[in-house]
Structures are given as structure tokens and as C-alpha cells.
mmCIF file of C-alpha atoms in Angstrom:
data_model
loop_
_atom_site.group_PDB
_atom_site.id
_atom_site.type_symbol
_atom_site.label_atom_id
_atom_site.label_comp_id
_atom_site.label_asym_id
_atom_site.label_seq_id
_atom_site.Cartn_x
_atom_site.Cartn_y
_atom_site.Cartn_z
ATOM 1 C CA MET A 1 25.324 -31.125 -76.010
ATOM 2 C CA ASN A 2 25.678 -33.150 -72.851
ATOM 3 C CA ASN A 3 22.407 -33.453 -70.897
ATOM 4 C CA ARG A 4 22.596 -35.189 -67.512
ATOM 5 C CA ALA A 5 19.679 -35.787 -65.161
ATOM 6 C CA PHE A 6 19.935 -34.946 -61.438
ATOM 7 C CA THR A 7 20.884 -37.857 -59.281
ATOM 8 C CA LEU A 8 18.724 -38.493 -56.182
ATOM 9 C CA ILE A 9 21.423 -37.108 -53.873
ATOM 10 C CA GLU A 10 21.821 -33.968 -55.977
ATOM 11 C CA LEU A 11 18.059 -33.473 -55.987
ATOM 12 C CA LEU A 12 17.907 -33.802 -52.228
ATOM 13 C CA VAL A 13 20.695 -31.231 -51.860
ATOM 14 C CA VAL A 14 18.835 -28.800 -54.113
ATOM 15 C CA ILE A 15 15.623 -29.313 -52.136
ATOM 16 C CA ALA A 16 17.519 -28.729 -48.894
ATOM 17 C CA ILE A 17 19.047 -25.504 -50.240
ATOM 18 C CA ILE A 18 15.641 -24.295 -51.408
ATOM 19 C CA GLY A 19 14.212 -25.134 -47.978
ATOM 20 C CA ILE A 20 16.940 -23.179 -46.212
ATOM 21 C CA LEU A 21 16.442 -20.186 -48.490
ATOM 22 C CA ALA A 22 12.673 -20.377 -47.959
ATOM 23 C CA GLY A 23 13.239 -20.484 -44.214
ATOM 24 C CA PHE A 24 15.374 -17.360 -44.395
ATOM 25 C CA ILE A 25 12.672 -15.641 -46.418
ATOM 26 C CA ILE A 26 9.922 -16.710 -43.989
ATOM 27 C CA VAL A 27 11.943 -15.602 -40.952
ATOM 28 C CA SER A 28 12.706 -12.325 -42.662
ATOM 29 C CA MET A 29 9.043 -11.824 -43.511
ATOM 30 C CA SER A 30 8.018 -12.848 -39.976
ATOM 31 C CA GLY A 31 10.483 -10.379 -38.493
ATOM 32 C CA ALA A 32 9.169 -7.670 -40.749
ATOM 33 C CA SER A 33 5.612 -8.582 -39.767
ATOM 34 C CA ASP A 34 6.491 -8.462 -36.050
ATOM 35 C CA ALA A 35 8.133 -5.086 -36.493
ATOM 36 C CA ALA A 36 5.105 -3.776 -38.369
ATOM 37 C CA ASN A 37 2.728 -5.073 -35.694
ATOM 38 C CA ASP A 38 4.819 -3.528 -32.924
ATOM 39 C CA SER A 39 4.895 -0.204 -34.754
ATOM 40 C CA ARG A 40 1.119 -0.323 -34.974
ATOM 41 C CA ARG A 41 0.825 -1.184 -31.270
ATOM 42 C CA LYS A 42 3.011 1.763 -30.298
ATOM 43 C CA ALA A 43 1.016 4.090 -32.544
ATOM 44 C CA ASP A 44 -2.232 2.822 -30.983
ATOM 45 C CA ILE A 45 -0.935 3.387 -27.446
ATOM 46 C CA ASN A 46 0.005 6.921 -28.460
ATOM 47 C CA GLN A 47 -3.488 7.551 -29.863
ATOM 48 C CA LEU A 48 -5.188 6.132 -26.772
ATOM 49 C CA ALA A 49 -3.019 8.235 -24.452
ATOM 50 C CA LYS A 50 -3.883 11.356 -26.439
ATOM 51 C CA ALA A 51 -7.582 10.464 -26.252
ATOM 52 C CA VAL A 52 -7.427 10.208 -22.454
ATOM 53 C CA MET A 53 -5.614 13.535 -22.181
ATOM 54 C CA ILE A 54 -8.249 15.173 -24.404
ATOM 55 C CA TRP A 55 -10.928 13.762 -22.082
ATOM 56 C CA LYS A 56 -9.044 15.174 -19.098
ATOM 57 C CA THR A 57 -8.811 18.591 -20.754
ATOM 58 C CA ASN A 58 -12.586 18.573 -21.155
ATOM 59 C CA ASN A 59 -13.083 17.301 -17.584
ATOM 60 C CA PRO A 60 -10.371 19.069 -15.553
ATOM 61 C CA ASP A 61 -12.065 18.565 -12.177
ATOM 62 C CA THR A 62 -12.748 14.852 -12.651
ATOM 63 C CA LEU A 63 -10.302 12.122 -11.671
ATOM 64 C CA PHE A 64 -9.338 9.441 -14.147
ATOM 65 C CA PRO A 65 -11.518 6.329 -13.727
ATOM 66 C CA VAL A 66 -9.945 4.061 -11.096
ATOM 67 C CA ASP A 67 -9.275 0.483 -12.197
ATOM 68 C CA VAL A 68 -6.550 -1.141 -10.114
ATOM 69 C CA ASP A 69 -6.693 -4.536 -11.826
ATOM 70 C CA GLY A 70 -6.818 -3.096 -15.339
ATOM 71 C CA CYS A 71 -9.651 -3.124 -17.872
ATOM 72 C CA ASN A 72 -9.892 -3.914 -21.585
ATOM 73 C CA ILE A 73 -10.202 -0.751 -23.665
ATOM 74 C CA GLY A 74 -13.279 -0.970 -25.858
ATOM 75 C CA ASP A 75 -14.748 -3.772 -23.768
ATOM 76 C CA ASP A 76 -15.160 -3.235 -20.009
ATOM 77 C CA CYS A 77 -13.446 0.140 -19.491
ATOM 78 C CA THR A 78 -15.233 3.402 -18.743
ATOM 79 C CA ASP A 79 -15.495 5.202 -22.075
ATOM 80 C CA ILE A 80 -12.968 8.024 -21.906
ATOM 81 C CA PHE A 81 -11.257 7.122 -25.177
ATOM 82 C CA GLY A 82 -13.751 8.479 -27.699
ATOM 83 C CA SER A 83 -13.328 7.089 -31.194
ATOM 84 C CA ALA A 84 -9.953 5.597 -30.212
ATOM 85 C CA SER A 85 -11.789 2.930 -28.195
ATOM 86 C CA VAL A 86 -12.145 0.877 -31.401
ATOM 87 C CA LEU A 87 -8.377 0.329 -31.593
ATOM 88 C CA ARG A 88 -7.335 -3.290 -31.146
ATOM 89 C CA ASP A 89 -4.056 -5.144 -30.983
ATOM 90 C CA PRO A 90 -3.090 -6.607 -34.397
ATOM 91 C CA ASN A 91 -3.805 -10.067 -32.951
ATOM 92 C CA GLY A 92 -7.342 -8.980 -32.065
ATOM 93 C CA SER A 93 -6.870 -8.646 -28.295
ATOM 94 C CA TYR A 94 -7.574 -5.531 -26.226
ATOM 95 C CA TYR A 95 -5.202 -2.906 -24.906
ATOM 96 C CA THR A 96 -5.217 -2.429 -21.118
ATOM 97 C CA TYR A 97 -5.985 0.690 -19.068
ATOM 98 C CA THR A 98 -4.969 0.934 -15.388
ATOM 99 C CA SER A 99 -5.317 3.649 -12.746
ATOM 100 C CA VAL A 100 -4.609 2.998 -9.066
ATOM 101 C CA ASP A 101 -5.844 6.272 -7.581
ATOM 102 C CA GLY A 102 -7.384 8.392 -10.356
ATOM 103 C CA THR A 103 -4.495 10.864 -10.454
ATOM 104 C CA ASP A 104 -2.378 8.942 -12.982
ATOM 105 C CA PHE A 105 -2.971 6.160 -15.494
ATOM 106 C CA SER A 106 -1.163 3.729 -17.754
ATOM 107 C CA ILE A 107 -2.091 2.127 -21.085
ATOM 108 C CA THR A 108 -0.352 -1.129 -21.966
ATOM 109 C CA SER A 109 0.130 -3.500 -24.885
ATOM 110 C CA VAL A 110 2.211 -6.654 -25.312
ATOM 111 C CA LEU A 111 4.883 -6.584 -28.016
ATOM 112 C CA SER A 112 5.935 -9.464 -30.241
ATOM 113 C CA ASN A 113 8.864 -10.231 -27.918
ATOM 114 C CA ASP A 114 6.353 -10.543 -25.012
ATOM 115 C CA ASN A 115 7.613 -7.348 -23.378
ATOM 116 C CA ASP A 116 5.081 -4.824 -22.100
ATOM 117 C CA TYR A 117 4.914 -1.459 -23.849
ATOM 118 C CA SER A 118 3.065 1.235 -21.949
ATOM 119 C CA PHE A 119 2.418 4.942 -21.587
ATOM 120 C CA GLU A 120 2.780 6.177 -17.989
ATOM 121 C CA SER A 121 1.033 9.488 -17.348
ATOM 122 C CA SER A 122 2.972 10.024 -14.099
ATOM 123 C CA THR A 123 6.161 10.519 -16.117
ATOM 124 C CA GLY A 124 4.743 11.245 -19.571
ATOM 125 C CA ARG A 125 6.988 8.510 -20.961
ATOM 126 C CA TYR A 126 6.562 5.418 -23.116
ATOM 127 C CA ILE A 127 8.254 2.418 -21.494
ATOM 128 C CA GLU A 128 9.139 -1.090 -22.645
ATOM 129 C CA SER A 129 9.568 -3.548 -19.779
ATOM 130 C CA THR A 130 9.927 -7.265 -19.174
ATOM 131 C CA PRO A 131 6.901 -8.709 -17.339
ATOM 132 C CA ILE A 132 7.271 -10.729 -14.128
ATOM 133 C CA THR A 133 7.037 -14.430 -14.854
ATOM 134 C CA THR A 134 5.048 -17.068 -13.008
ATOM 135 C CA ILE A 135 6.886 -20.041 -11.516
ATOM 136 C CA ASN A 136 5.097 -23.215 -10.408
ATOM 137 C CA GLY A 137 1.812 -21.337 -10.166
ATOM 138 C CA THR A 138 3.150 -18.708 -7.777
ATOM 139 C CA CYS A 139 4.981 -15.444 -8.227
ATOM 140 C CA GLY A 140 8.539 -14.663 -7.306
ATOM 141 C CA THR A 141 11.785 -16.606 -7.353
ATOM 142 C CA ASP A 142 13.285 -16.120 -3.887
ATOM 143 C CA ASN A 143 12.258 -15.244 -0.387
ATOM 144 C CA ASP A 144 12.921 -11.519 -0.395
ATOM 145 C CA THR A 145 11.879 -8.426 1.528
ATOM 146 C CA ILE A 146 11.199 -5.373 -0.617
ATOM 147 C CA THR A 147 8.835 -2.415 -0.614
ATOM 148 C CA LEU A 148 6.201 -1.752 -3.254
ATOM 149 C CA SER A 149 3.585 0.957 -3.390
ATOM 150 C CA THR A 150 0.632 -1.296 -4.200
ATOM 151 C CA PRO A 151 0.048 -4.924 -5.202
ATOM 152 C CA ILE A 152 -0.580 -3.812 -8.811
ATOM 153 C CA ASN A 153 3.163 -3.270 -9.143
ATOM 154 C CA THR A 154 3.964 -6.927 -8.716
ATOM 155 C CA CYS A 155 2.732 -10.243 -10.011
ATOM 156 C CA ASN A 156 -0.566 -11.325 -8.465
ATOM 157 C CA THR A 157 -1.320 -14.536 -10.344
ATOM 158 C CA GLY A 158 -1.206 -18.042 -8.965
ATOM 159 C CA ILE A 159 -2.901 -19.573 -5.943
ATOM 160 C CA PRO A 160 -3.228 -18.218 -3.327
ATOM 161 C CA THR A 161 -3.003 -14.495 -3.952
ATOM 162 C CA SER A 162 -4.611 -13.180 -0.755
ATOM 163 C CA VAL A 163 -2.988 -10.352 1.163
ATOM 164 C CA THR A 164 -2.340 -11.122 4.808
ATOM 165 C CA THR A 165 0.096 -9.771 7.376
ATOM 166 C CA ASP A 166 3.223 -11.125 8.993
ATOM 167 C CA SER A 167 2.892 -12.950 12.298
ATOM 168 C CA ASP A 168 3.884 -9.926 14.410
ATOM 169 C CA THR A 169 1.276 -7.597 12.923
ATOM 170 C CA VAL A 170 -2.026 -7.530 14.826
ATOM 171 C CA LEU A 171 -3.488 -4.435 13.125
ATOM 172 C CA LEU A 172 -2.830 -3.081 9.642
ATOM 173 C CA MET A 173 -5.156 -0.491 8.139
ATOM 174 C CA HIS A 174 -4.282 1.056 4.773
ATOM 175 C CA MET A 175 -7.274 3.428 4.992
ATOM 176 C CA ASP A 176 -7.886 2.817 1.276
ATOM 177 C CA GLY A 177 -11.255 3.455 -0.341
ATOM 178 C CA ILE A 178 -13.237 5.791 -2.553
ATOM 179 C CA ASP A 179 -13.607 9.525 -2.052
ATOM 180 C CA ASN A 180 -15.934 10.218 0.897
ATOM 181 C CA GLY A 181 -16.085 6.475 1.523
ATOM 182 C CA THR A 182 -17.416 4.981 4.751
ATOM 183 C CA VAL A 183 -15.944 1.469 4.577
ATOM 184 C CA PHE A 184 -12.751 0.658 6.488
ATOM 185 C CA SER A 185 -10.890 -2.642 6.657
ATOM 186 C CA ASP A 186 -8.052 -4.266 8.546
ATOM 187 C CA GLN A 187 -5.618 -6.548 6.720
ATOM 188 C CA THR A 188 -5.621 -8.993 9.655
ATOM 189 C CA GLY A 189 -9.354 -9.558 9.169
ATOM 190 C CA LYS A 190 -10.785 -7.704 12.161
ATOM 191 C CA THR A 191 -14.063 -5.799 11.771
ATOM 192 C CA VAL A 192 -13.810 -2.002 11.831
ATOM 193 C CA THR A 193 -16.752 0.115 13.028
ATOM 194 C CA ARG A 194 -17.020 3.736 11.959
ATOM 195 C CA TYR A 195 -18.316 6.534 14.185
ATOM 196 C CA GLY A 196 -19.237 10.112 13.347
ATOM 197 C CA ASP A 197 -18.227 11.445 9.947
ATOM 198 C CA THR A 198 -14.980 9.510 9.606
ATOM 199 C CA LYS A 199 -14.383 8.894 5.904
ATOM 200 C CA THR A 200 -11.830 7.941 3.282
ATOM 201 C CA VAL A 201 -10.590 10.745 1.042
ATOM 202 C CA ILE A 202 -8.412 10.530 -2.044
ATOM 203 C CA GLY A 203 -7.237 14.134 -2.273
ATOM 204 C CA THR A 204 -4.894 13.985 0.744
ATOM 205 C CA LYS A 205 -3.252 10.606 1.218
ATOM 206 C CA LYS A 206 0.174 9.161 1.842
ATOM 207 C CA PHE A 207 -0.117 5.813 0.071
ATOM 208 C CA GLY A 208 -2.648 3.697 -1.775
ATOM 209 C CA SER A 209 -6.000 5.016 -2.944
ATOM 210 C CA ALA A 210 -7.041 7.087 0.083
ATOM 211 C CA ALA A 211 -6.457 8.157 3.686
ATOM 212 C CA ALA A 212 -8.843 8.366 6.644
ATOM 213 C CA TYR A 213 -10.114 11.816 7.628
ATOM 214 C CA PHE A 214 -11.233 12.745 11.161
ATOM 215 C CA ASP A 215 -12.875 16.141 11.719
ATOM 216 C CA GLY A 216 -12.080 16.256 15.448
ATOM 217 C CA SER A 217 -15.695 16.131 16.603
ATOM 218 C CA GLY A 218 -17.150 12.679 17.216
ATOM 219 C CA ASP A 219 -15.081 10.901 14.551
ATOM 220 C CA SER A 220 -13.369 7.606 15.358
ATOM 221 C CA LEU A 221 -12.822 4.024 14.221
ATOM 222 C CA SER A 222 -13.319 1.129 16.621
ATOM 223 C CA LEU A 223 -12.340 -2.548 16.729
ATOM 224 C CA ALA A 224 -13.692 -5.040 19.254
ATOM 225 C CA ASP A 225 -11.700 -6.024 22.309
ATOM 226 C CA SER A 226 -9.057 -8.620 21.472
ATOM 227 C CA ASP A 227 -6.169 -10.432 23.101
ATOM 228 C CA ASP A 228 -4.106 -8.727 20.398
ATOM 229 C CA TRP A 229 -4.471 -5.457 22.335
ATOM 230 C CA ASP A 230 -3.023 -7.071 25.482
ATOM 231 C CA PHE A 231 0.729 -6.618 25.161
ATOM 232 C CA GLY A 232 1.737 -8.012 28.537
ATOM 233 C CA ILE A 233 5.409 -7.427 29.257
ATOM 234 C CA GLY A 234 6.497 -8.073 25.661
ATOM 235 C CA ASP A 235 7.756 -5.754 22.953
ATOM 236 C CA VAL A 236 5.310 -3.641 20.957
ATOM 237 C CA THR A 237 5.504 -1.110 18.130
ATOM 238 C CA ILE A 238 2.769 1.307 17.063
ATOM 239 C CA ASP A 239 3.462 3.277 13.903
ATOM 240 C CA LEU A 240 1.436 5.241 11.381
ATOM 241 C CA TRP A 241 1.388 8.258 9.099
ATOM 242 C CA PHE A 242 -0.528 11.326 10.281
ATOM 243 C CA TYR A 243 -1.358 14.694 8.728
ATOM 244 C CA PRO A 244 -2.599 17.126 11.397
ATOM 245 C CA THR A 245 -4.729 19.954 10.050
ATOM 246 C CA VAL A 246 -4.724 22.157 13.158
ATOM 247 C CA ALA A 247 -1.995 23.204 15.553
ATOM 248 C CA THR A 248 -2.272 22.251 19.202
ATOM 249 C CA ALA A 249 -2.545 24.877 21.915
ATOM 250 C CA THR A 250 0.549 25.914 23.855
ATOM 251 C CA SER A 251 -1.184 26.162 27.210
ATOM 252 C CA GLY A 252 -3.828 24.242 29.104
ATOM 253 C CA GLU A 253 -4.861 20.809 27.829
ATOM 254 C CA ASP A 254 -4.982 20.098 24.100
ATOM 255 C CA LEU A 255 -4.255 16.438 23.430
ATOM 256 C CA ARG A 256 -4.966 14.497 20.217
ATOM 257 C CA THR A 257 -5.453 10.756 20.544
ATOM 258 C CA LEU A 258 -4.076 8.546 17.810
ATOM 259 C CA ILE A 259 -5.146 5.250 19.391
ATOM 260 C CA SER A 260 -6.476 4.072 22.748
ATOM 261 C CA THR A 261 -8.151 1.346 24.772
ATOM 262 C CA GLY A 262 -9.752 1.504 28.190
ATOM 263 C CA ASN A 263 -11.776 4.303 29.721
ATOM 264 C CA GLU A 264 -10.075 6.684 32.106
ATOM 265 C CA GLY A 265 -13.451 8.015 33.184
ATOM 266 C CA VAL A 266 -14.556 4.722 34.761
ATOM 267 C CA SER A 267 -12.992 3.508 37.997
ATOM 268 C CA GLY A 268 -11.235 0.152 37.798
ATOM 269 C CA HIS A 269 -10.865 0.078 34.010
ATOM 270 C CA GLN A 270 -7.507 -0.883 32.556
ATOM 271 C CA GLY A 271 -6.176 0.297 29.212
ATOM 272 C CA TRP A 272 -3.536 2.278 27.338
ATOM 273 C CA ASN A 273 -3.308 5.153 24.844
ATOM 274 C CA PHE A 274 -0.951 6.916 22.435
ATOM 275 C CA THR A 275 -1.481 10.670 22.126
ATOM 276 C CA TYR A 276 0.339 13.864 21.219
ATOM 277 C CA GLY A 277 -0.190 17.545 21.878
ATOM 278 C CA HIS A 278 0.189 19.855 24.857
ATOM 279 C CA HIS A 279 -0.682 19.426 28.514
ATOM 280 C CA ASP A 280 0.571 21.796 31.187
ATOM 281 C CA SER A 281 1.588 18.841 33.351
ATOM 282 C CA TRP A 282 3.784 17.550 30.509
ATOM 283 C CA GLY A 283 5.894 20.691 30.275
ATOM 284 C CA THR A 284 6.373 23.133 27.419
ATOM 285 C CA GLY A 285 5.943 22.409 23.722
ATOM 286 C CA ILE A 286 4.332 19.578 21.787
ATOM 287 C CA ARG A 287 5.055 16.088 23.070
ATOM 288 C CA MET A 288 3.997 12.494 22.551
ATOM 289 C CA GLY A 289 2.538 10.473 25.372
ATOM 290 C CA PHE A 290 2.102 6.742 25.822
ATOM 291 C CA GLY A 291 0.403 5.658 29.007
ATOM 292 C CA ALA A 292 -1.478 2.839 30.696
ATOM 293 C CA THR A 293 -3.658 2.296 33.731
ATOM 294 C CA ASP A 294 -3.940 -0.777 35.932
ATOM 295 C CA GLY A 295 -7.412 0.270 37.014
ATOM 296 C CA THR A 296 -6.179 2.350 39.916
ATOM 297 C CA THR A 297 -3.156 4.382 38.842
ATOM 298 C CA TRP A 298 -2.334 6.035 35.524
ATOM 299 C CA TYR A 299 1.243 5.510 34.375
ATOM 300 C CA GLY A 300 2.257 7.984 31.705
ATOM 301 C CA VAL A 301 5.512 8.410 29.801
ATOM 302 C CA VAL A 302 5.960 11.671 27.902
ATOM 303 C CA SER A 303 8.490 12.389 25.151
ATOM 304 C CA ASP A 304 10.795 15.344 24.878
ATOM 305 C CA PRO A 305 9.255 18.300 22.965
ATOM 306 C CA PHE A 306 9.453 18.299 19.169
ATOM 307 C CA ASP A 307 8.513 20.530 16.254
ATOM 308 C CA LEU A 308 5.465 19.516 14.244
ATOM 309 C CA ILE A 309 4.531 21.031 10.888
ATOM 310 C CA ILE A 310 0.773 20.979 10.311
ATOM 311 C CA ASN A 311 -0.785 20.187 6.921
ATOM 312 C CA SER A 312 2.101 17.839 6.204
ATOM 313 C CA TRP A 313 2.577 14.074 6.406
ATOM 314 C CA HIS A 314 4.693 12.703 9.255
ATOM 315 C CA HIS A 315 5.594 9.189 10.319
ATOM 316 C CA ILE A 316 5.167 8.689 14.068
ATOM 317 C CA ALA A 317 6.097 5.667 16.157
ATOM 318 C CA VAL A 318 6.367 4.484 19.740
ATOM 319 C CA VAL A 319 8.389 1.369 20.549
ATOM 320 C CA ARG A 320 8.333 -0.472 23.892
ATOM 321 C CA THR A 321 11.123 -2.968 24.539
ATOM 322 C CA VAL A 322 12.794 -4.254 27.731
ATOM 323 C CA GLY A 323 10.853 -1.789 29.859
ATOM 324 C CA MET A 324 11.778 1.293 27.825
ATOM 325 C CA GLU A 325 9.526 3.506 25.683
ATOM 326 C CA THR A 326 11.140 5.205 22.684
ATOM 327 C CA TYR A 327 9.489 7.836 20.495
ATOM 328 C CA TYR A 328 10.289 8.574 16.842
ATOM 329 C CA LEU A 329 9.090 11.261 14.429
ATOM 330 C CA ASP A 330 9.856 10.869 10.716
ATOM 331 C CA GLY A 331 12.350 8.157 11.606
ATOM 332 C CA GLN A 332 14.304 10.383 13.985
ATOM 333 C CA PHE A 333 14.795 9.551 17.650
ATOM 334 C CA ILE A 334 12.946 11.969 19.955
ATOM 335 C CA SER A 335 13.563 10.465 23.390
ATOM 336 C CA THR A 336 13.493 7.253 25.392
ATOM 337 C CA HIS A 337 12.172 6.671 28.904
ATOM 338 C CA SER A 338 11.729 3.939 31.468
ATOM 339 C CA PHE A 339 8.140 2.706 31.484
ATOM 340 C CA PRO A 340 6.953 1.900 35.021
ATOM 341 C CA GLN A 341 3.920 -0.195 34.079
ATOM 342 C CA SER A 342 5.118 -3.606 32.894
ATOM 343 C CA ILE A 343 1.690 -5.055 32.099
ATOM 344 C CA LEU A 344 -0.213 -3.536 29.175
ATOM 345 C CA THR A 345 -3.814 -4.689 28.730
ATOM 346 C CA SER A 346 -6.853 -3.330 26.932
ATOM 347 C CA GLY A 347 -9.036 -3.873 29.985
ATOM 348 C CA GLY A 348 -11.721 -5.576 27.917
ATOM 349 C CA ILE A 349 -12.465 -2.314 26.110
ATOM 350 C CA PRO A 350 -12.566 -1.911 22.292
ATOM 351 C CA LEU A 351 -9.652 -0.352 20.449
ATOM 352 C CA ASN A 352 -10.348 3.222 19.326
ATOM 353 C CA ILE A 353 -8.518 5.103 16.593
ATOM 354 C CA GLY A 354 -8.700 8.885 16.759
ATOM 355 C CA TYR A 355 -10.454 9.010 20.138
ATOM 356 C CA GLN A 356 -9.963 8.623 23.906
ATOM 357 C CA TYR A 357 -12.466 9.088 26.728
ATOM 358 C CA ALA A 358 -10.329 10.770 29.366
ATOM 359 C CA PHE A 359 -10.745 12.091 32.893
ATOM 360 C CA ASN A 360 -13.552 14.469 33.865
ATOM 361 C CA GLY A 361 -15.679 13.605 30.835
ATOM 362 C CA ILE A 362 -13.164 15.095 28.396
ATOM 363 C CA HIS A 363 -12.995 13.521 24.940
ATOM 364 C CA TRP A 364 -9.635 13.677 23.197
ATOM 365 C CA TYR A 365 -10.256 13.503 19.441
ATOM 366 C CA TYR A 366 -7.770 13.592 16.585
ATOM 367 C CA ARG A 367 -8.238 16.082 13.756
ATOM 368 C CA GLY A 368 -6.612 15.431 10.408
ATOM 369 C CA TYR A 369 -5.691 12.490 8.186
ATOM 370 C CA LEU A 370 -4.285 9.058 9.079
ATOM 371 C CA ASP A 371 -2.755 6.443 6.784
ATOM 372 C CA ASP A 372 -1.128 3.007 7.020
ATOM 373 C CA PHE A 373 -1.818 2.374 10.703
ATOM 374 C CA ARG A 374 0.007 -0.634 12.164
ATOM 375 C CA ILE A 375 0.367 -2.346 15.545
ATOM 376 C CA SER A 376 3.132 -4.930 15.881
ATOM 377 C CA LYS A 377 2.949 -7.188 18.935
ATOM 378 C CA GLY A 378 6.013 -9.009 20.224
ATOM 379 C CA VAL A 379 8.580 -7.072 18.190
ATOM 380 C CA ALA A 380 10.462 -3.774 18.447
ATOM 381 C CA ARG A 381 10.541 -2.709 14.792
ATOM 382 C CA TRP A 382 13.160 -0.012 15.410
ATOM 383 C CA THR A 383 15.790 0.604 18.067
ATOM 384 C CA SER A 384 17.567 3.564 16.433
ATOM 385 C CA ASN A 385 17.006 6.167 13.704
ATOM 386 C CA PHE A 386 15.484 4.717 10.531
ATOM 387 C CA THR A 387 14.200 5.687 7.109
ATOM 388 C CA PRO A 388 10.388 5.835 7.249
ATOM 389 C CA PRO A 389 8.606 3.376 4.945
ATOM 390 C CA ASN A 390 8.163 4.664 1.406
ATOM 391 C CA ALA A 391 5.105 2.546 0.674
ATOM 392 C CA GLN A 392 2.283 0.566 2.233
ATOM 393 C CA TYR A 393 3.085 -2.482 4.325
ATOM 394 C CA TYR A 394 2.184 -5.807 2.683
ATOM 395 C CA TRP A 395 2.681 -9.483 3.351
ATOM 396 C CA TRP A 396 1.921 -11.462 0.217
ATOM 397 C CA ASN A 397 1.176 -14.998 1.366
ATOM 398 C CA TRP A 398 1.988 -17.031 -1.733
ATOM 399 C CA GLY A 399 2.122 -20.678 -0.777
ATOM 400 C CA CYS A 400 4.845 -22.749 -2.365
ATOM 401 C CA ASN A 401 5.213 -26.519 -2.164
ATOM 402 C CA GLY A 402 2.787 -26.403 0.750
ATOM 403 C CA VAL A 403 4.858 -23.896 2.735
ATOM 404 C CA ASN A 404 3.954 -20.210 2.769
ATOM 405 C CA GLY A 405 7.565 -19.162 3.186
ATOM 406 C CA GLY A 406 8.795 -21.128 0.184
ATOM 407 C CA THR A 407 11.189 -24.065 0.232
ATOM 408 C CA ASN A 408 13.909 -23.365 -2.314
ATOM 409 C CA SER A 409 15.447 -20.734 -4.534
ATOM 410 C CA THR A 410 13.154 -21.412 -7.475
ATOM 411 C CA CYS A 411 9.799 -21.199 -5.751
ATOM 412 C CA GLY A 412 8.949 -18.989 -2.814
ATOM 413 C CA ALA A 413 6.649 -16.454 -1.236
ATOM 414 C CA ASN A 414 7.904 -12.898 -1.421
ATOM 415 C CA LYS A 415 7.501 -10.807 1.715
ATOM 416 C CA TYR A 416 6.390 -7.185 1.526
ATOM 417 C CA GLN A 417 6.388 -5.841 5.048
#
């Protein structure tokens, strides 16, 4: 019998082979463990989604709790999950619940491959997606213009993450808020004062969490006089979404003011307004009107007549460029006209939304809902037919290398406008 001991080299080879085999076993076990953990995560998301739907069945008239930024289920979320609230990720972390407006919700976990796995009630589907990554402390990879419904749909980490507007926007009001809310804000930072029963409502809205409702009797929003309301001879665009709840009369005077400055009832006051409706002096049908006064004479430009469906959302816009006023409804050209008054000024009067004090003590109020109200100074946003925006306007001002607009293809500030 020939017995021979292992040489050192042979022993090292054996150890290496054992190490490789052990590595294969560990990787295999790790893969199996990851798969098992992911299966558990998916089962938990399913259970949590069912728990929320059971809660909704028992509370059919109650909206889902709103949490735009997302909350940790079983920690800081409103308890709508029942006994399922004890479920935790296999690594001990919490699952996330999100609802932007209370009509839909999502529940999310993070899989072993770092992808997000979520249930989306809006579609009733379970979705695996790759999360947006953070680069150099800011979000995004290129300067790019896209449209998103709300900031929750994009990355909002890094510094800074404040929402501001582009340089041409002097007013931007999303009309977001809680149901029957009384707080209104402007993305450019101007203070908004509420009058009457003007409120935010979540049941009838175009975008975001709410829209503003005006009952047509004493309701308006006001912003202090500003140089931003003095357009001079430059370009200007006013656009918004509106949802009229009553039809205008077909005879006499029945005008609805969307926005105005000045006071026609006081001699010498300058100002301008944007209205729609019927006035016998305008001709037949419903028309838009954009006018201004120099303190002595009123210069009005009226659109061609158009059809307007009440209790429905419409995008409306007036664009002034090179001395011409052009009107659009739902992105479609209505008419264009020469505008005789070259100087547009607020006359030192606050800006009013939903209200105009007109001649002979008449008050022209708007009745219905308004959403995503924007004034752009120094730019004609449209000069021909266009597709109306499908989401709120945003400018995300992520600084990058000291420059808000970004400096290269690997680090930049994305523009949502």
C-alpha cells in the first residue's frame, strides 16, 4: 500500500477548490434567501392592499388618508391597515403608504435588487420599477423639459429641493389644499388674500390635490399690486383651467371675470382684465374679452364666439405679442385681433382672481372652479394651436455645481414647466 502525504501545493489547490465550492453554495443560498425575502415582501404588499380595500369597503364615503411624501406603515401612518399593520420588511424596515389626493393610493417595498415593488390602486396592478438615482446630491442627469403630475412622481432628494418658477412666470397658483380649505399660495412667493367663501375642494379638480371654488357671490382671491402686473408693451400670456358651473345669459350683460386689475368704476384708474361671457355690445354668443384702460378710455378686444360646455374642464388662454391679442380654448385657436392699447399697467391696484369691479357699480364675479392659474410676463407661450398641458406646471430648481441650470450632462437641474 502506497501512502503519500499531500504536498503544500496540492493542499493549497484543495483548499482553493473547497473555497470555490463553498462560495457557490453561499451564493446559491444567498440567492435563495433573496428570493424568499422578495416573495414575502410581495405577499405582505398584497395583504396590506387588501386591508386598505377592506377599510374602504367599510368607509365608502371617506377618502383614503392623504400622505404625499409617504408614511411608514405601522409607525406614522393613519391606521387603516388593521392587523396587517404589524407586517414588516424581512430586514426590519417599514413598508410605505402614499396617497396624493385621497382617491388612489400606493403601497411600496424595496426588493433585494433595489427595485421598488408596489401596488397601485389606480390601476389595480402590482408593479416592479427601477427607482430614480441621486447624482452628486441632486436629482436628474440632464437638463430636460418634461411634464409630471406632481413632485411625488420624481426624485426630490438633494439640496436644494424647493419648487420655484421659471423666470417668465410671475404668477403660478396650483389651487392645491384640503377639502373646504381656506389657504391659497402662489409658487412665486406672493401672498394671496381670500375673500368671501372661496375655498379649495378635492372633489372637482383638474390637477394636484384640489381646485379653487368660487360661488359667484363675493368670492375672489387677491394679490397686492406689483410691477409683475405691469406688462408694458411686451409679450404676455395668461392661461388657466376653468370649470364653469352655470351657463351665461344670451342677452344683456352676463360677464364672468377670470382675472383683473384696476377699477373701472373710479375715474383715472388704469388696469386690465380677462373675462368671458355675453354682452350685447360684443355681439351674439359667448366670447372672451381682454381689455385695458389708460385712466380715460377703455380699450377692449373681444374674441369670436365659441361653444362652451358647462360642468367640464377647459383650458383657456390669451396671448399678447407684437400688438396682437390671440385667444385659445382647449388649445384651439379662436381668433386674433389688433390690440390698440400698447401699454398695459395695473394702475396700482391689486390683482383679483374671479372678480372685477366694473362700470355703474356692477361686480363681475366668476362662478365655478379654477385650477393651475399662470401669468407669464415677457413671453408668448403659444402662437398656434397646441396640446393643453396634461399636468401642473413646475420648475424644480435643483442647483448643480453652483448653477441652477446645471453645467454638464452628468449633473443638472431638470425643468418642469
